[in-house]
Amino acid sequence: MINNLQEAENCMLCKKARCQKNCPINTPIPQVIQLYKNGEIEKAGEILFNNNPLSVICAIVCPHEKQCRGNCIRGIKKEPVHFHSIEQEISTEYLKNTKFIKPESNGIKVAVIGSGPAGLTVAFELAKKGYDVTIFEKNEKIGGVLTYGIPDFRLSRELIDLLVSRLLDFGVKIKINSIVGPVITLNKLFKDGYKSIFIGTGVWNPKRLDIKGETFGHSHYAIDYLKSPKYYSLGKKVVVIGAGNVAMDAARTAKRNGAEEVYVAYRRDFEDMTATKHEISEAIEEGVLFKTFEAPVEIVDDGIILARTEKKEVDGKSTVGMIPDSEYLFECDSILIAVSQAPKNTIVVNNKGVDTTKRGHIETDEKGHTTKEGVFACGDVVLGASTVIQAVNSAKIVSESMDEYLQEITEEEVI
Ligand code: FAD
């Protein structure tokens, strides 16, 4: 159990704070810690919220070991300051205790498609400025990956409910079970008077392994599984393919839902895994087993055929290749595939004018303008599978440019 007051005492309040510099959203960490030490929790909460409306979430899910904690100067010789724990306390208190007041409306309608971290940030930022924001979310609950991906043992759904209440305080309208693309199109939204549209629809198509047997009944994509794990019967022995955070979440969830033996099979070594060290060690602690230097070859009725791999140099570059004749059958009841995601293209297929890259991501400039006038985008649907903080950070920039655009077009209308 972390003692936050002690953590705050441990902070050296560096003038050129490396923790702040390495925070993708530049959280003013020393200032917040000083306010916390002074007991000025509300002021600290306001600073955190104004800098990052999803501070309460980032305090839990950010890869802190690569950001604030990993760059704490105290960590060179001693235990680094666990700022994220202080941030979590402050931001939870702030969202619970502060009644947000609906800003005066400027009467300009904006549509936000998708309620993941990117859409939520744009909604907060524009609602604060007085825009009349409506969120369109295809699912019955808001939050995107925060609700339908990251398991609740890592991220409490109460925090997402808190964010929903604060959005409603700001006057944001939330349309759940509303997919934009096939029936509600972008042009229909413009015709109805929305002056600008934000697309933050994320990446929900699992990437294929492209091996035989992938469609069998005992083989599932991890992001599909994580949406509703309790409805799956995975059996006793499960193999997860992949080694990112999605793979760790799927493995831990399978274990918590009754699988006795869960293996993560990965073609490289621990240090190459994209999951954070923290997530890997939590998985190990919960009894997940790892099969490194093993690659999937085929899914069969009795399990999965794996091959051993080895590191080698090709043209001066380090790569990994399968060892010839090393294939063997690894018997198991189910396989969960977690090798990244790509966007579903419901919106762009049904709406001419929004161009995508070769990989299916929405094409934008650095300020989030898409190729269709008045339409902006960011988050995973632009970057590819990334992180919550990257989605929030880009959404802050994009909401600024939407504001600029809206001010310009409304001035033109007046003239
Ligand atoms: P999303 O969160 O994907 O939200 C998109 C929303 O748009 C969804 O609600 C979707 O239903 C909605 N939508 C899609 N199409 C339509 C449509 N046509 N009409 C209306 N609504 C639509 N990142 C971290 O920083 N830390 C972690 O620990 C972490 N763990 C992860 C674990 C898992 C299992 C996964 C899958 C990802 C994880 N990530 C993590 C990545 C992170 O969650 C994403 O980068 C982030 O959620 C991207 O935000 P987004 O708003 O762009 O998209």
Short mmCIF file of C-alpha atoms and ligand atoms in Angstrom, two decimals:
data_model
loop_
_atom_site.label_atom_id
_atom_site.label_comp_id
_atom_site.label_asym_id
_atom_site.label_seq_id
_atom_site.Cartn_x
_atom_site.Cartn_y
_atom_site.Cartn_z
CA MET A 1 0.00 0.00 0.00
CA ILE A 2 1.50 3.32 -1.09
CA ASN A 3 1.48 6.15 1.47
CA ASN A 4 0.83 9.22 -0.67
CA LEU A 5 1.90 11.75 1.97
CA GLN A 6 5.21 9.96 2.30
CA GLU A 7 5.55 9.86 -1.50
CA ALA A 8 4.95 13.64 -1.62
CA GLU A 9 7.58 14.14 1.11
CA ASN A 10 10.03 12.04 -0.92
CA CYS A 11 9.63 14.29 -3.98
CA MET A 12 12.58 16.64 -4.43
CA LEU A 13 10.37 19.19 -6.29
CA CYS A 14 13.03 19.49 -9.01
CA LYS A 15 13.09 22.82 -10.90
CA LYS A 16 13.77 21.07 -14.21
CA ALA A 17 11.63 18.05 -13.43
CA ARG A 18 12.46 15.04 -15.60
CA CYS A 19 9.17 13.40 -14.62
CA GLN A 20 7.22 16.31 -16.12
CA LYS A 21 9.41 16.47 -19.22
CA ASN A 22 8.85 12.78 -19.89
CA CYS A 23 5.10 12.95 -19.34
CA PRO A 24 3.56 13.04 -22.83
CA ILE A 25 1.00 15.61 -21.63
CA ASN A 26 3.51 17.65 -19.58
CA THR A 27 1.71 17.24 -16.22
CA PRO A 28 3.09 19.93 -13.85
CA ILE A 29 4.12 17.28 -11.31
CA PRO A 30 6.20 19.36 -8.83
CA GLN A 31 3.48 22.06 -8.66
CA VAL A 32 0.77 19.45 -8.04
CA ILE A 33 2.84 17.72 -5.36
CA GLN A 34 3.50 21.04 -3.61
CA LEU A 35 -0.25 21.83 -3.56
CA TYR A 36 -0.95 18.32 -2.25
CA LYS A 37 1.56 18.85 0.55
CA ASN A 38 -0.18 22.16 1.38
CA GLY A 39 -3.54 20.36 1.53
CA GLU A 40 -4.83 22.28 -1.51
CA ILE A 41 -6.39 19.19 -3.09
CA GLU A 42 -9.12 20.98 -5.04
CA LYS A 43 -6.66 23.39 -6.65
CA ALA A 44 -4.34 20.48 -7.48
CA GLY A 45 -7.31 18.56 -8.95
CA GLU A 46 -8.34 21.53 -11.08
CA ILE A 47 -4.83 21.87 -12.51
CA LEU A 48 -4.70 18.15 -13.31
CA PHE A 49 -8.17 18.14 -14.88
CA ASN A 50 -7.57 21.26 -16.98
CA ASN A 51 -4.33 19.80 -18.27
CA ASN A 52 -5.76 16.31 -18.83
CA PRO A 53 -9.49 15.62 -18.41
CA LEU A 54 -8.66 11.91 -18.16
CA SER A 55 -6.04 12.37 -15.43
CA VAL A 56 -7.99 9.99 -13.17
CA ILE A 57 -7.63 7.23 -15.81
CA CYS A 58 -4.05 7.98 -16.84
CA ALA A 59 -3.02 7.78 -13.17
CA ILE A 60 -3.89 4.08 -13.42
CA VAL A 61 -3.21 2.92 -16.98
CA CYS A 62 -0.25 4.99 -18.21
CA PRO A 63 3.05 3.16 -18.68
CA HIS A 64 4.52 5.04 -15.69
CA GLU A 65 7.76 3.07 -15.78
CA LYS A 66 8.55 4.75 -19.13
CA GLN A 67 7.22 8.17 -18.14
CA CYS A 68 7.04 9.92 -14.72
CA ARG A 69 8.18 7.12 -12.42
CA GLY A 70 10.84 5.85 -14.82
CA ASN A 71 12.39 9.31 -15.05
CA CYS A 72 12.23 10.34 -11.39
CA ILE A 73 15.67 11.57 -10.32
CA ARG A 74 15.21 9.98 -6.89
CA GLY A 75 14.89 6.63 -8.66
CA ILE A 76 18.59 6.67 -9.61
CA LYS A 77 19.64 5.74 -6.07
CA LYS A 78 16.40 5.07 -4.23
CA GLU A 79 12.77 4.17 -4.88
CA PRO A 80 11.27 6.68 -7.39
CA VAL A 81 8.29 8.80 -6.35
CA HIS A 82 4.99 7.11 -7.20
CA PHE A 83 3.33 10.28 -8.49
CA HIS A 84 0.59 8.33 -10.25
CA SER A 85 -0.77 7.21 -6.87
CA ILE A 86 -0.97 10.83 -5.65
CA GLU A 87 -2.56 11.83 -8.97
CA GLN A 88 -5.16 9.10 -8.62
CA GLU A 89 -6.15 10.28 -5.14
CA ILE A 90 -6.37 13.95 -6.14
CA SER A 91 -8.24 13.37 -9.41
CA THR A 92 -10.75 10.95 -7.90
CA GLU A 93 -11.52 13.42 -5.09
CA TYR A 94 -11.80 16.27 -7.57
CA LEU A 95 -14.27 14.46 -9.86
CA LYS A 96 -16.31 13.22 -6.89
CA ASN A 97 -16.54 16.49 -4.99
CA THR A 98 -16.53 19.23 -7.61
CA LYS A 99 -19.84 20.13 -9.16
CA PHE A 100 -19.16 21.24 -12.72
CA ILE A 101 -21.30 24.08 -13.98
CA LYS A 102 -22.60 24.06 -17.54
CA PRO A 103 -20.78 26.83 -19.40
CA GLU A 104 -22.85 29.42 -21.25
CA SER A 105 -23.80 27.95 -24.63
CA ASN A 106 -22.50 29.52 -27.85
CA GLY A 107 -25.22 27.64 -29.76
CA ILE A 108 -22.76 25.86 -32.08
CA LYS A 109 -23.37 22.12 -32.50
CA VAL A 110 -20.46 19.66 -32.66
CA ALA A 111 -20.67 15.88 -33.18
CA VAL A 112 -18.15 13.58 -31.51
CA ILE A 113 -18.10 10.04 -32.93
CA GLY A 114 -16.70 7.51 -30.48
CA SER A 115 -16.46 7.82 -26.70
CA GLY A 116 -12.97 6.43 -26.08
CA PRO A 117 -10.23 8.59 -24.53
CA ALA A 118 -9.96 10.71 -27.70
CA GLY A 119 -13.71 11.40 -28.00
CA LEU A 120 -14.11 12.03 -24.26
CA THR A 121 -11.26 14.56 -24.28
CA VAL A 122 -12.65 16.44 -27.29
CA ALA A 123 -16.11 16.45 -25.67
CA PHE A 124 -14.76 17.89 -22.39
CA GLU A 125 -12.55 20.48 -24.09
CA LEU A 126 -15.24 21.78 -26.45
CA ALA A 127 -18.06 21.66 -23.87
CA LYS A 128 -15.88 23.78 -21.53
CA LYS A 129 -15.74 26.40 -24.29
CA GLY A 130 -19.55 26.49 -24.59
CA TYR A 131 -20.08 24.26 -27.64
CA ASP A 132 -23.20 22.12 -27.79
CA VAL A 133 -21.57 18.67 -27.95
CA THR A 134 -23.28 15.38 -28.82
CA ILE A 135 -21.38 12.10 -28.51
CA PHE A 136 -22.38 9.20 -30.81
CA GLU A 137 -21.27 5.86 -29.39
CA LYS A 138 -22.00 2.54 -31.06
CA ASN A 139 -21.91 0.57 -27.80
CA GLU A 140 -24.32 0.77 -24.87
CA LYS A 141 -21.64 2.10 -22.55
CA ILE A 142 -19.16 4.87 -23.12
CA GLY A 143 -15.38 4.66 -22.65
CA GLY A 144 -14.16 2.68 -25.68
CA VAL A 145 -11.23 0.48 -24.68
CA LEU A 146 -11.54 1.77 -21.10
CA THR A 147 -14.86 -0.07 -20.86
CA TYR A 148 -14.63 -2.87 -23.45
CA GLY A 149 -10.91 -3.69 -23.37
CA ILE A 150 -9.02 -2.97 -20.16
CA PRO A 151 -10.36 -5.44 -17.55
CA ASP A 152 -12.15 -4.05 -14.50
CA PHE A 153 -9.58 -5.54 -12.12
CA ARG A 154 -7.18 -2.98 -13.61
CA LEU A 155 -9.56 -0.07 -14.11
CA SER A 156 -12.68 0.41 -12.01
CA ARG A 157 -15.78 1.19 -14.07
CA GLU A 158 -16.86 3.59 -11.29
CA LEU A 159 -14.25 6.03 -12.58
CA ILE A 160 -15.81 5.98 -16.04
CA ASP A 161 -19.24 6.57 -14.46
CA LEU A 162 -17.73 9.58 -12.67
CA LEU A 163 -16.50 10.97 -15.99
CA VAL A 164 -19.97 10.45 -17.52
CA SER A 165 -21.58 12.44 -14.68
CA ARG A 166 -19.16 15.31 -15.19
CA LEU A 167 -19.80 15.29 -18.96
CA LEU A 168 -23.53 15.51 -18.28
CA ASP A 169 -22.89 18.42 -15.86
CA PHE A 170 -21.22 20.21 -18.77
CA GLY A 171 -24.36 19.66 -20.86
CA VAL A 172 -22.86 17.05 -23.21
CA LYS A 173 -25.51 14.84 -24.83
CA ILE A 174 -24.63 11.16 -25.11
CA LYS A 175 -26.27 8.97 -27.74
CA ILE A 176 -25.46 5.34 -26.99
CA ASN A 177 -26.16 2.43 -29.38
CA SER A 178 -25.64 4.92 -32.22
CA ILE A 179 -23.27 3.85 -34.93
CA VAL A 180 -22.25 6.55 -37.39
CA GLY A 181 -21.59 5.37 -40.94
CA PRO A 182 -24.26 3.14 -42.40
CA VAL A 183 -27.44 5.08 -41.47
CA ILE A 184 -26.33 8.30 -39.79
CA THR A 185 -23.75 9.64 -42.24
CA LEU A 186 -21.38 12.57 -41.91
CA ASN A 187 -23.38 14.54 -44.50
CA LYS A 188 -26.60 13.87 -42.58
CA LEU A 189 -24.93 15.29 -39.46
CA PHE A 190 -23.87 18.42 -41.36
CA LYS A 191 -27.40 18.79 -42.79
CA ASP A 192 -28.80 18.62 -39.26
CA GLY A 193 -26.71 21.60 -38.29
CA TYR A 194 -23.56 20.17 -36.72
CA LYS A 195 -20.84 22.60 -37.75
CA SER A 196 -17.94 20.23 -37.18
CA ILE A 197 -17.46 16.50 -36.64
CA PHE A 198 -14.78 14.65 -34.67
CA ILE A 199 -13.96 11.01 -35.45
CA GLY A 200 -12.31 9.01 -32.65
CA THR A 201 -13.43 5.51 -33.49
CA GLY A 202 -10.30 3.61 -32.50
CA VAL A 203 -9.03 0.28 -33.88
CA TRP A 204 -11.44 -2.60 -33.40
CA ASN A 205 -10.53 -5.05 -36.17
CA PRO A 206 -8.15 -7.66 -34.78
CA LYS A 207 -5.12 -8.34 -36.96
CA ARG A 208 -4.94 -11.90 -38.29
CA LEU A 209 -2.11 -14.32 -37.70
CA ASP A 210 -2.70 -15.62 -41.22
CA ILE A 211 -2.16 -19.22 -40.28
CA LYS A 212 -4.39 -22.24 -40.95
CA GLY A 213 -7.13 -22.98 -38.41
CA GLU A 214 -7.53 -19.40 -37.20
CA THR A 215 -11.33 -19.55 -37.68
CA PHE A 216 -11.83 -22.72 -35.61
CA GLY A 217 -14.31 -22.66 -32.73
CA HIS A 218 -11.63 -22.73 -30.04
CA SER A 219 -9.65 -19.83 -31.52
CA HIS A 220 -10.66 -16.26 -30.63
CA TYR A 221 -9.29 -12.76 -31.05
CA ALA A 222 -8.32 -11.30 -27.68
CA ILE A 223 -10.05 -7.93 -28.21
CA ASP A 224 -13.33 -9.74 -28.96
CA TYR A 225 -12.86 -11.96 -25.92
CA LEU A 226 -12.15 -9.01 -23.60
CA LYS A 227 -15.49 -7.37 -24.49
CA SER A 228 -17.44 -10.09 -22.66
CA PRO A 229 -15.13 -12.75 -21.21
CA LYS A 230 -17.72 -14.33 -18.95
CA TYR A 231 -19.67 -15.60 -21.98
CA TYR A 232 -16.73 -17.68 -23.29
CA SER A 233 -15.97 -21.29 -22.34
CA LEU A 234 -12.24 -21.47 -22.90
CA GLY A 235 -11.58 -24.74 -21.06
CA LYS A 236 -8.71 -25.49 -18.73
CA LYS A 237 -5.66 -24.87 -20.89
CA VAL A 238 -5.35 -21.65 -22.90
CA VAL A 239 -2.59 -20.28 -25.14
CA VAL A 240 -2.37 -16.55 -25.80
CA ILE A 241 -0.41 -15.46 -28.88
CA GLY A 242 1.26 -12.03 -28.59
CA ALA A 243 3.03 -10.09 -25.87
CA GLY A 244 1.52 -6.63 -25.65
CA ASN A 245 -0.82 -5.25 -23.01
CA VAL A 246 -3.81 -6.83 -24.78
CA ALA A 247 -2.15 -10.26 -24.52
CA MET A 248 -1.43 -9.74 -20.78
CA ASP A 249 -5.00 -8.59 -20.14
CA ALA A 250 -6.42 -11.58 -22.04
CA ALA A 251 -4.14 -14.04 -20.21
CA ARG A 252 -4.97 -12.63 -16.76
CA THR A 253 -8.68 -12.48 -17.56
CA ALA A 254 -8.70 -16.10 -18.76
CA LYS A 255 -6.96 -17.15 -15.54
CA ARG A 256 -9.44 -15.19 -13.39
CA ASN A 257 -12.33 -16.76 -15.31
CA GLY A 258 -11.36 -20.31 -14.50
CA ALA A 259 -8.63 -21.44 -16.91
CA GLU A 260 -6.13 -23.50 -14.91
CA GLU A 261 -3.11 -23.20 -17.20
CA VAL A 262 -2.61 -20.07 -19.29
CA TYR A 263 0.46 -19.69 -21.52
CA VAL A 264 1.66 -16.63 -23.39
CA ALA A 265 3.58 -17.73 -26.50
CA TYR A 266 5.87 -15.15 -28.05
CA ARG A 267 8.40 -15.39 -30.86
CA ARG A 268 10.99 -13.24 -29.09
CA ASP A 269 12.28 -12.74 -25.53
CA PHE A 270 10.93 -10.91 -22.46
CA GLU A 271 12.87 -7.70 -23.17
CA ASP A 272 11.25 -7.44 -26.63
CA MET A 273 7.68 -7.62 -25.31
CA THR A 274 5.62 -4.47 -25.83
CA ALA A 275 3.64 -4.96 -22.60
CA THR A 276 4.98 -2.91 -19.71
CA LYS A 277 7.25 -4.68 -17.22
CA HIS A 278 4.58 -4.01 -14.62
CA GLU A 279 1.91 -5.85 -16.65
CA ILE A 280 4.26 -8.76 -17.30
CA SER A 281 5.16 -9.13 -13.63
CA GLU A 282 1.49 -8.93 -12.60
CA ALA A 283 0.73 -11.73 -15.09
CA ILE A 284 3.59 -13.84 -13.72
CA GLU A 285 2.38 -13.23 -10.17
CA GLU A 286 -1.08 -14.47 -11.14
CA GLY A 287 0.40 -17.70 -12.48
CA VAL A 288 0.48 -16.99 -16.23
CA LEU A 289 3.26 -19.04 -17.85
CA PHE A 290 5.47 -17.79 -20.68
CA LYS A 291 6.79 -19.66 -23.72
CA THR A 292 9.38 -17.35 -25.27
CA PHE A 293 11.02 -17.99 -28.67
CA GLU A 294 7.97 -19.89 -29.89
CA ALA A 295 5.88 -18.95 -32.94
CA PRO A 296 2.44 -20.17 -34.07
CA VAL A 297 2.37 -22.34 -37.21
CA GLU A 298 -1.16 -23.80 -37.34
CA ILE A 299 -4.23 -24.12 -35.16
CA VAL A 300 -5.54 -27.68 -35.07
CA ASP A 301 -8.42 -29.43 -33.28
CA ASP A 302 -6.23 -30.58 -30.39
CA GLY A 303 -4.40 -27.33 -29.84
CA ILE A 304 -1.76 -25.33 -31.65
CA ILE A 305 1.36 -26.23 -33.59
CA LEU A 306 4.24 -24.08 -32.40
CA ALA A 307 7.76 -23.78 -33.79
CA ARG A 308 10.87 -22.76 -31.89
CA THR A 309 12.55 -19.55 -33.03
CA GLU A 310 16.01 -18.05 -32.75
CA LYS A 311 17.55 -14.63 -33.12
CA LYS A 312 19.71 -14.11 -36.21
CA GLU A 313 21.35 -11.32 -38.20
CA VAL A 314 20.07 -10.61 -41.71
CA ASP A 315 21.86 -7.83 -43.65
CA GLY A 316 23.22 -6.49 -40.36
CA LYS A 317 19.76 -6.38 -38.79
CA SER A 318 18.68 -8.52 -35.87
CA THR A 319 15.61 -10.60 -36.64
CA VAL A 320 13.91 -13.79 -35.48
CA GLY A 321 13.40 -16.89 -37.59
CA MET A 322 11.84 -20.30 -37.06
CA ILE A 323 14.24 -23.17 -36.40
CA PRO A 324 13.71 -25.76 -39.18
CA ASP A 325 11.91 -28.97 -38.11
CA SER A 326 11.22 -27.63 -34.63
CA GLU A 327 7.40 -27.70 -34.95
CA TYR A 328 5.48 -29.58 -32.31
CA LEU A 329 1.86 -29.90 -31.20
CA PHE A 330 1.06 -28.06 -28.00
CA GLU A 331 -2.23 -29.43 -26.78
CA CYS A 332 -4.67 -26.88 -25.40
CA ASP A 333 -8.40 -26.13 -25.21
CA SER A 334 -8.42 -22.58 -26.60
CA ILE A 335 -6.26 -20.02 -28.32
CA LEU A 336 -6.51 -16.23 -27.89
CA ILE A 337 -4.86 -14.15 -30.61
CA ALA A 338 -3.53 -10.73 -29.58
CA VAL A 339 -1.29 -9.40 -32.35
CA SER A 340 -2.57 -5.82 -32.66
CA GLN A 341 -5.58 -4.16 -34.23
CA ALA A 342 -6.60 -2.07 -37.24
CA PRO A 343 -9.52 0.33 -37.77
CA LYS A 344 -12.95 -0.83 -38.89
CA ASN A 345 -13.80 1.32 -41.84
CA THR A 346 -17.56 1.74 -41.33
CA ILE A 347 -17.29 5.49 -41.40
CA VAL A 348 -14.97 5.97 -44.32
CA VAL A 349 -16.59 3.34 -46.55
CA ASN A 350 -19.95 5.04 -46.17
CA ASN A 351 -18.69 8.58 -46.33
CA LYS A 352 -16.77 9.73 -49.39
CA GLY A 353 -14.12 12.35 -48.83
CA VAL A 354 -12.42 11.04 -45.68
CA ASP A 355 -9.17 9.56 -47.02
CA THR A 356 -7.25 6.79 -45.29
CA THR A 357 -3.67 5.59 -45.39
CA LYS A 358 -2.66 2.24 -46.90
CA ARG A 359 -3.11 0.68 -43.47
CA GLY A 360 -6.67 1.99 -43.16
CA HIS A 361 -5.92 4.77 -40.66
CA ILE A 362 -7.66 8.11 -41.21
CA GLU A 363 -5.33 10.59 -42.88
CA THR A 364 -4.93 13.87 -41.02
CA ASP A 365 -2.45 16.72 -40.72
CA GLU A 366 -0.72 17.39 -37.38
CA LYS A 367 -3.74 19.39 -36.16
CA GLY A 368 -6.25 16.65 -36.92
CA HIS A 369 -7.84 18.02 -40.13
CA THR A 370 -9.01 15.13 -42.31
CA THR A 371 -9.41 15.46 -46.08
CA LYS A 372 -13.11 16.38 -45.61
CA GLU A 373 -13.82 19.95 -44.59
CA GLY A 374 -15.04 20.35 -41.03
CA VAL A 375 -14.16 16.75 -40.12
CA PHE A 376 -11.33 16.09 -37.66
CA ALA A 377 -9.87 12.88 -36.26
CA CYS A 378 -7.26 11.55 -33.82
CA GLY A 379 -6.51 8.73 -31.39
CA ASP A 380 -5.98 5.13 -32.46
CA VAL A 381 -7.96 5.54 -35.70
CA VAL A 382 -5.19 7.90 -36.85
CA LEU A 383 -2.13 6.63 -34.94
CA GLY A 384 -2.86 2.89 -34.95
CA ALA A 385 -2.97 0.97 -31.64
CA SER A 386 -1.33 3.34 -29.17
CA THR A 387 -1.92 4.51 -25.59
CA VAL A 388 -4.56 6.41 -23.65
CA ILE A 389 -2.26 9.36 -23.01
CA GLN A 390 -1.38 9.66 -26.71
CA ALA A 391 -5.10 9.72 -27.55
CA VAL A 392 -5.76 12.40 -24.90
CA ASN A 393 -2.78 14.50 -25.91
CA SER A 394 -3.66 14.49 -29.60
CA ALA A 395 -7.33 15.17 -28.74
CA LYS A 396 -6.30 18.32 -26.86
CA ILE A 397 -4.49 19.62 -29.94
CA VAL A 398 -7.40 18.65 -32.21
CA SER A 399 -10.01 20.35 -30.04
CA GLU A 400 -7.96 23.57 -30.26
CA SER A 401 -7.96 23.35 -34.05
CA MET A 402 -11.70 22.53 -34.13
CA ASP A 403 -12.29 25.63 -32.01
CA GLU A 404 -10.19 27.75 -34.43
CA TYR A 405 -12.10 26.32 -37.40
CA LEU A 406 -15.51 26.89 -35.79
CA GLN A 407 -14.64 30.46 -34.82
CA GLU A 408 -13.56 31.16 -38.41
CA ILE A 409 -16.65 29.71 -40.09
CA THR A 410 -19.08 31.34 -37.67
CA GLU A 411 -17.39 34.74 -38.20
CA GLU A 412 -17.74 34.24 -41.97
CA GLU A 413 -21.45 33.41 -41.52
CA VAL A 414 -21.99 36.63 -39.54
CA ILE A 415 -20.23 38.72 -42.26
P1 FAD B 1 -11.12 3.68 -28.42
O1 FAD B 1 -10.79 3.60 -26.99
O2 FAD B 1 -11.00 2.45 -29.23
O3 FAD B 1 -12.59 4.28 -28.56
C1 FAD B 1 -13.25 4.31 -29.80
C2 FAD B 1 -14.76 4.37 -29.56
O4 FAD B 1 -15.43 4.62 -30.80
C3 FAD B 1 -15.33 3.07 -29.02
O5 FAD B 1 -16.16 3.35 -27.92
C4 FAD B 1 -16.14 2.52 -30.19
O6 FAD B 1 -17.26 1.74 -29.79
C5 FAD B 1 -16.59 3.80 -30.87
N1 FAD B 1 -16.94 3.64 -32.29
C6 FAD B 1 -16.25 2.96 -33.24
N2 FAD B 1 -16.84 3.09 -34.44
C7 FAD B 1 -17.94 3.85 -34.24
C8 FAD B 1 -18.96 4.34 -35.11
N3 FAD B 1 -18.94 4.08 -36.42
N4 FAD B 1 -19.96 5.09 -34.57
C9 FAD B 1 -20.00 5.38 -33.24
N5 FAD B 1 -19.04 4.95 -32.37
C10 FAD B 1 -18.02 4.20 -32.86
N6 FAD B 1 -3.29 2.07 -23.25
C11 FAD B 1 -2.69 2.55 -22.15
O7 FAD B 1 -2.26 3.70 -22.13
N7 FAD B 1 -2.54 1.75 -21.03
C12 FAD B 1 -3.04 0.49 -20.97
O8 FAD B 1 -2.90 -0.18 -19.96
C13 FAD B 1 -3.72 -0.03 -22.11
N8 FAD B 1 -4.24 -1.27 -22.11
C14 FAD B 1 -4.97 -1.70 -23.18
C15 FAD B 1 -5.61 -2.93 -23.11
C16 FAD B 1 -6.38 -3.37 -24.17
C17 FAD B 1 -7.09 -4.69 -24.06
C18 FAD B 1 -6.48 -2.60 -25.36
C19 FAD B 1 -7.29 -3.08 -26.55
C20 FAD B 1 -5.82 -1.37 -25.45
C21 FAD B 1 -5.09 -0.90 -24.35
N9 FAD B 1 -4.47 0.36 -24.38
C22 FAD B 1 -3.82 0.82 -23.26
C23 FAD B 1 -4.58 1.23 -25.56
C24 FAD B 1 -5.61 2.36 -25.34
O9 FAD B 1 -6.71 1.90 -24.64
C25 FAD B 1 -6.02 3.00 -26.67
O10 FAD B 1 -4.85 3.52 -27.27
C26 FAD B 1 -7.06 4.11 -26.47
O11 FAD B 1 -8.22 3.62 -25.88
C27 FAD B 1 -7.40 4.78 -27.82
O12 FAD B 1 -8.45 5.69 -27.61
P2 FAD B 1 -9.45 6.09 -28.79
O13 FAD B 1 -10.40 7.06 -28.21
O14 FAD B 1 -8.67 6.48 -29.98
O15 FAD B 1 -10.21 4.74 -29.20
#
